[in-house]
XYZ file of C-alpha atoms in Angstrom:
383
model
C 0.000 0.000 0.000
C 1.161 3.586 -0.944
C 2.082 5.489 1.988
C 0.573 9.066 1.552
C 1.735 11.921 3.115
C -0.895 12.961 5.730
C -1.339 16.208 7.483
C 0.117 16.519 11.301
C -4.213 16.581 12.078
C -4.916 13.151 10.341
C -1.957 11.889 11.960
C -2.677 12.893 15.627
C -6.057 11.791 15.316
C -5.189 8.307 14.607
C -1.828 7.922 16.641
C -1.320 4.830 17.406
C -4.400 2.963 15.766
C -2.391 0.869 13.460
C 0.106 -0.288 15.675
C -1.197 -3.571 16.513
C -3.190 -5.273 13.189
C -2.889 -8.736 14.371
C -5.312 -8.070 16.800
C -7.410 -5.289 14.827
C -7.701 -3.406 17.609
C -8.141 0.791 17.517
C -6.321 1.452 20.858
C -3.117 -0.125 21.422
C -2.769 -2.539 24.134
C -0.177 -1.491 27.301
C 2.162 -3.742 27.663
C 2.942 -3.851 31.490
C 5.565 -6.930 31.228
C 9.184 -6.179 32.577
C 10.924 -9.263 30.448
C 10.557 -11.173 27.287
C 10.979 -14.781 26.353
C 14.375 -15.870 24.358
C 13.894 -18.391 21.415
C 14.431 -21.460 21.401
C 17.958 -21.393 20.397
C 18.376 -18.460 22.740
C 18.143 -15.855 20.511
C 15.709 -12.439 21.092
C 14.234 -12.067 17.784
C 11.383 -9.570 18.971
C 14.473 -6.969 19.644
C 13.136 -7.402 23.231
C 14.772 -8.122 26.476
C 14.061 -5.667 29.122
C 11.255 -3.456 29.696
C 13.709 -0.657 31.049
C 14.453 -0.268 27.456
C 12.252 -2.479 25.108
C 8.684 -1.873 26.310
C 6.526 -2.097 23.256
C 3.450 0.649 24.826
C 6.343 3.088 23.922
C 6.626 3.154 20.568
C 3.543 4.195 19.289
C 4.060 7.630 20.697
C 7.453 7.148 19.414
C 6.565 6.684 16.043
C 4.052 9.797 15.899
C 6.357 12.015 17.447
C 9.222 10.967 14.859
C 6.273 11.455 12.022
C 5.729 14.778 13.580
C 9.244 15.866 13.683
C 10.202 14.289 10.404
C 12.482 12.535 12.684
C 14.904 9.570 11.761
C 13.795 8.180 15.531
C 12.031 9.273 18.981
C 12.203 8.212 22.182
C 10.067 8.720 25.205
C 11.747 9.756 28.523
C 10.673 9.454 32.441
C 10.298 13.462 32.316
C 11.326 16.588 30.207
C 13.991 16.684 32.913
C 15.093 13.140 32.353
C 15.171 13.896 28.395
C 17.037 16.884 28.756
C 19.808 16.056 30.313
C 20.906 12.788 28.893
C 21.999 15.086 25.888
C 24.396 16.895 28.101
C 25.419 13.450 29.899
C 26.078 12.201 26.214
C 29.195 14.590 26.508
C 32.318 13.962 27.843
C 34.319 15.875 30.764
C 35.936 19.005 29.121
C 33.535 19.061 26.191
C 31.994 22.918 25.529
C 28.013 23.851 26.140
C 26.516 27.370 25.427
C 23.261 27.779 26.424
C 21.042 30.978 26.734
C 20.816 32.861 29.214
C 16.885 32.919 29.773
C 15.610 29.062 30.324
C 13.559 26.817 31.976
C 15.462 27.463 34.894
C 15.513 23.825 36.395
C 17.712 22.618 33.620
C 20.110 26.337 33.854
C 20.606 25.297 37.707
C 21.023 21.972 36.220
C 23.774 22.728 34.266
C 25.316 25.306 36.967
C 26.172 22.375 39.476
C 25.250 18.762 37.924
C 26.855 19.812 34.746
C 29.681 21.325 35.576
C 31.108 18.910 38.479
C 30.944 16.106 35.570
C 33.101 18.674 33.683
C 31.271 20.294 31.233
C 32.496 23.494 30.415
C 29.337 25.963 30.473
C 28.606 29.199 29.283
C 25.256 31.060 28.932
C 24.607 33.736 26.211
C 21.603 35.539 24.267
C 21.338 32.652 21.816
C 19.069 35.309 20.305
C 21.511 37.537 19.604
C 23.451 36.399 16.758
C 26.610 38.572 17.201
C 26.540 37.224 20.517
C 26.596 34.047 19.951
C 28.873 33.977 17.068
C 31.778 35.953 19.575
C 31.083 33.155 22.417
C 31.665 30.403 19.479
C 34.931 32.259 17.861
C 36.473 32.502 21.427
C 35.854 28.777 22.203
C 34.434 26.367 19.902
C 31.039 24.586 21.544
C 30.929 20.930 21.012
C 27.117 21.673 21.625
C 24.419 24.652 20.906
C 21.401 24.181 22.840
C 18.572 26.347 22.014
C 14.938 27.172 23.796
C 12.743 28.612 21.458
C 10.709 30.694 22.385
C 12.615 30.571 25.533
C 10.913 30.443 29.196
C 9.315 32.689 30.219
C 10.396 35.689 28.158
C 9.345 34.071 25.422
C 12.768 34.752 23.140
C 12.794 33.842 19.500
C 15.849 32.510 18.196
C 16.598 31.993 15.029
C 17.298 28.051 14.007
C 18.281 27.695 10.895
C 20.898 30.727 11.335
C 22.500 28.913 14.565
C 21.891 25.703 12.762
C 24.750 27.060 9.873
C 27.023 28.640 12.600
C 26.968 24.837 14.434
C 27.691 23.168 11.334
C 30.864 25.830 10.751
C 32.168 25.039 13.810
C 31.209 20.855 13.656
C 29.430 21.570 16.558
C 25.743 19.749 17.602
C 22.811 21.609 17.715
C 19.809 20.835 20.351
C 16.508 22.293 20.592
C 14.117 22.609 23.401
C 10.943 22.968 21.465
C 8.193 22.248 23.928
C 6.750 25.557 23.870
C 6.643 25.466 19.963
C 5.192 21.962 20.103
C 5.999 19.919 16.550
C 3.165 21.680 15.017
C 4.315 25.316 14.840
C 7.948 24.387 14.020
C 10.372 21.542 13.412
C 13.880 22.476 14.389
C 14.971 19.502 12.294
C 14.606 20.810 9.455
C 15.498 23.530 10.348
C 18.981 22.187 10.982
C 18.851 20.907 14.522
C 20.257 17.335 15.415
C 18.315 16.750 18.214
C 15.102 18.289 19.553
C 13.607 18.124 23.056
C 9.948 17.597 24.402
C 9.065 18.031 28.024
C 5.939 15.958 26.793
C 4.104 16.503 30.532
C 3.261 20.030 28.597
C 1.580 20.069 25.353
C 2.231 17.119 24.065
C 0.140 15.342 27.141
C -1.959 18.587 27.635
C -4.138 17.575 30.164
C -1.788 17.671 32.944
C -1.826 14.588 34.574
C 1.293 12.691 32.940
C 4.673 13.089 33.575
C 7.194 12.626 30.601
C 9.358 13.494 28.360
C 10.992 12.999 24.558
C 13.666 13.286 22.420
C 14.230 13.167 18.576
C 16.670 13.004 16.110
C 17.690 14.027 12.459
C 19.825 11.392 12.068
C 20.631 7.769 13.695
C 23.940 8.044 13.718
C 26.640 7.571 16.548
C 25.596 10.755 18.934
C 21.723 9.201 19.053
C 22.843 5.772 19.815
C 24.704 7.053 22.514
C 21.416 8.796 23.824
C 19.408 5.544 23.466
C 22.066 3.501 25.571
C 22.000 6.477 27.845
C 18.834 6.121 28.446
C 18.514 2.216 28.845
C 21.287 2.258 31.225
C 20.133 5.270 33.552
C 16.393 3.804 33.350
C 15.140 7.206 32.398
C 12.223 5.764 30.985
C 8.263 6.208 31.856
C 6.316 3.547 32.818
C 4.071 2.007 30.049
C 0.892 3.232 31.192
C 2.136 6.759 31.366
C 3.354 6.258 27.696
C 0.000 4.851 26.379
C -2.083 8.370 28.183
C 0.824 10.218 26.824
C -0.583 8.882 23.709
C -4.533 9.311 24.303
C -3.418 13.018 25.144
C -1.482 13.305 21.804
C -4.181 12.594 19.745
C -6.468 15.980 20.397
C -2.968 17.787 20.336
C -3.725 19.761 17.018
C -7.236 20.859 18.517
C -5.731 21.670 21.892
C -2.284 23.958 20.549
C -4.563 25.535 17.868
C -7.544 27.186 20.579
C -4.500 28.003 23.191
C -2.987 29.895 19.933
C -5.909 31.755 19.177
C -6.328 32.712 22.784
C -2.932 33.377 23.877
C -2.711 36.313 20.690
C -6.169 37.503 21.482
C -4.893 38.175 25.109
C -1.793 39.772 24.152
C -3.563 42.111 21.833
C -5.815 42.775 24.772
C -3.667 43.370 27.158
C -1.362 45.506 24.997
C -3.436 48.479 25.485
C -4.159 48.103 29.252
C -2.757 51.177 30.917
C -1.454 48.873 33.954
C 0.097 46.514 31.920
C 3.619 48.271 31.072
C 4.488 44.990 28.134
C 3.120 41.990 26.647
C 5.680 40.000 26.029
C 4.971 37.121 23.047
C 5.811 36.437 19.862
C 2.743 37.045 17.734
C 2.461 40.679 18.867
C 4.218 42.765 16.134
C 5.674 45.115 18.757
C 7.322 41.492 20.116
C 11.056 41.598 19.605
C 11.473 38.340 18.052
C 7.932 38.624 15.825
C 9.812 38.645 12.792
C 12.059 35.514 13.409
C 8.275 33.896 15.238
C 6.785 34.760 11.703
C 9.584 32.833 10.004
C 9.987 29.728 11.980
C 6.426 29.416 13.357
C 3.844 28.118 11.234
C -0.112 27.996 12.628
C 0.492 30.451 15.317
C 2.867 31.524 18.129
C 2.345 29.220 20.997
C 0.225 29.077 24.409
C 2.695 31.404 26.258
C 3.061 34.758 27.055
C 3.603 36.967 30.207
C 2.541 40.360 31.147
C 4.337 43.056 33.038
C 2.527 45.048 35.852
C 2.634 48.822 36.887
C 3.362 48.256 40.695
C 6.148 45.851 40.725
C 6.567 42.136 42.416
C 3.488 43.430 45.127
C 1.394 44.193 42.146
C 2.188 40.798 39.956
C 1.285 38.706 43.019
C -2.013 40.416 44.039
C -2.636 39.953 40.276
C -2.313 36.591 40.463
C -4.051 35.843 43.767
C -7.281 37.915 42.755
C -7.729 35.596 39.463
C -10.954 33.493 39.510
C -10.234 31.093 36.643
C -7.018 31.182 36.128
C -5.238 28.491 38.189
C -1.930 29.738 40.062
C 0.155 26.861 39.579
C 3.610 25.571 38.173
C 3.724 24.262 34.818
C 2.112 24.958 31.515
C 0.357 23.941 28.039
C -2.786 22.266 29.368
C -6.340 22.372 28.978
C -7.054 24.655 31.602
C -5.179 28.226 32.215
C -2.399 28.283 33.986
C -1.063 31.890 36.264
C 2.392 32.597 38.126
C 4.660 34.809 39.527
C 7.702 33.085 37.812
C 10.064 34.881 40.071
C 9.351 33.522 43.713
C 9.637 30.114 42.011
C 12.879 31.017 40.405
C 14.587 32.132 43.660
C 16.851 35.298 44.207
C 19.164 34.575 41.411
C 16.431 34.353 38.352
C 17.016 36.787 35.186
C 12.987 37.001 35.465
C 11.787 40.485 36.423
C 9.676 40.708 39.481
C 7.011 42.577 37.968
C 6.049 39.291 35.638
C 3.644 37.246 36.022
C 3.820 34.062 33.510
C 0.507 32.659 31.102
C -0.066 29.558 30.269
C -3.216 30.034 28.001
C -6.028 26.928 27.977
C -8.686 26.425 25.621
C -11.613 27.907 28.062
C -13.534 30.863 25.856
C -10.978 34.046 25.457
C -13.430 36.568 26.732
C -13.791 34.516 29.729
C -9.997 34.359 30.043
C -9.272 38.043 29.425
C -12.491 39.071 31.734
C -10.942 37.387 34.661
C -7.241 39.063 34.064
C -8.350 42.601 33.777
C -10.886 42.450 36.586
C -7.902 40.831 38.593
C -5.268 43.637 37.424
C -8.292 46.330 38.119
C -8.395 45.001 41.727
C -4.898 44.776 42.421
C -4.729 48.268 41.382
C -7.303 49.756 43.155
């Protein structure tokens, strides 16, 4: 049968329905086995041996995800966490990382201590500045680029198909955190990257309730085997019924990223021209530093995200936050529901964050609701 090339909808929808046509079933089975019978003759023809690194309930999500990416291979991982730093534990002691500045700042204090006692040689820049990052690669030569884009919870743009050429000048790898993008509004791949990065508890679960994460690659060559064994050996690996309602969540993704997109830039627009709101920062907003660079790379929208200054400082941004009625104030971001915080206190006293920001992770409840709830909230704080 001719394979034809679906759209990222048609594919979502039915993730995961043909993986199993011995049985005929729709929904995959989970496989909840830890080992696997040996032949006869002693051999593992299946491929399987261990569930630590063989379990069959992950590939499914696997295989969409590579589809997605227009990846030569995926992998699921125990957490974003989990998938995020096996890249940098790929490396070897001495080996150079630049990083940006503004990240999710659990991996940044990540590499501050973890990766620098195993050697790694660290240095943070504005990835989005390509001057920048062009004089931090001519005065030492990264063995690895890694990218957030847009970054947490500024929301910088960076461009990555023009890092993508500098990494190839310098034979350096290039690795993109791309959760906030999601595979739908770009694929770093293609645009150059070797290896891009999913904290899949966000968007790609959406409903908030899973913990997990992914990585993919352009290529299967030497660097992503090493990741695979990585991962095998560590046991960073979720268990197989978190992989098969990583999957069930996958499958409205499409629906889910295209309503938070449409509210998210309704918001902004909103919120633009409230006088006690001093900037919107996101990417769809044409007065949005990296809108250009969003417009190139971002196809279907600009993501969920976006974060609001206040007039009134850190005292301000809080009372915002605690006087919201349907906005939840939690950690975390790109589910169903809306999502509010003062980024800051979670950050601690060294964060790059401003104190006057307050961090949104839009849902897919009805916009005017949304923005009614925000100004009345920034009203009362103000009053």
């Amino acid at each position: 049968m001719t394979k034809h090339p679906f759209s990222p909808q048609s594919l979502l929808a039915q993730g995961g329905t043909h993986s199993d046509n011995e049985n005929g079933v729709i929904i995959p089975p989970v496989y909840t086995s830890t080992t696997y019978l040996r032949d006869e003759d002693n051999q593992y023809r299946t491929g399987r041996v261990y569930s630590r690194a063989d379990n069959p309930t992950y590939r499914p999500a696997e295989k969409l995800l590579a589809e997605l990416e227009n990846a030569a291979d995926a992998r699921l991982f125990a957490s974003g966490m989990a998938a995020a730093t096996t890249v940098f534990q790929a490396l070897k002691p001495g080996d150079s990382v630049i990083a940006p500045k503004v990240m999710y700042w659990a991996l940044r204090k990540w590499l501050q201590t973890f990766g620098v006692d195993s050697g790694l040689d660290v240095r943070f820049v504005d990835t989005s500045n390509l001057d920048e990052l062009r004089h931090a690669i001519s005065e030492k030569a990264p063995t690895l680029i890694w990218l957030e884009t847009p970054g947490n919870p500024l929301w910088t743009v960076t461009d990555i198909a023009a890092v993508a050429d500098m990494a190839r000048n310098c034979v350096a790898l290039l690795a993109v955190d791309s959760t906030v993008a999601t595979p739908l509004l770009t694929k770093p791949l293609d645009l150059g990257a070797d290896v891009v990065m999913h904290s899949a508890t966000k968007y790609l679960n959406g409903h908030s309730d899973v913990i997990s994460g992914a990585l993919a690659a352009r290529e299967d060559n030497d660097f992503w085997k090493r990741l695979v064994a990585i991962r095998a050996q560590y046991g960073a690996v979720p268990g197989p019924q978190d992989a098969a309602q990583l999957l069930r969540g996958m499958r409205t993704l499409f629906l889910r990223v295209r309503e938070s997109c449409q509210n998210a830039l309704y918001i902004a627009e909103q919120l633009e021209q409230h006088p006690k709101v001093t900037e919107v920062l996101y990417p769809g907003l044409k007065s949005f530093a990296g809108h250009d660079i969003a417009v190139k790379q971002m196809q279907g929208g600009f993501g969920g995200m976006l974060s609001i200054r206040l007039a009134g400082g850190e005292k301000a941004a809080i009372a915002v936050a605690a006087k919201t009625q349907l906005w939840h104030r939690a950690t975390s971001l790109g589910g169903v529901e809306s999502l509010i915080e003062h980024r800051a206190s979670i950050e601690g006293p060294d964060t790059p964050v401003p104190l006057d920001l307050l961090r949104l992770s839009v849902g897919i409840e009805n916009a005017d609701d949304l923005l009614a709830d925000l100004q009345q909230a920034i009203d009362s704080a103000h009053a």
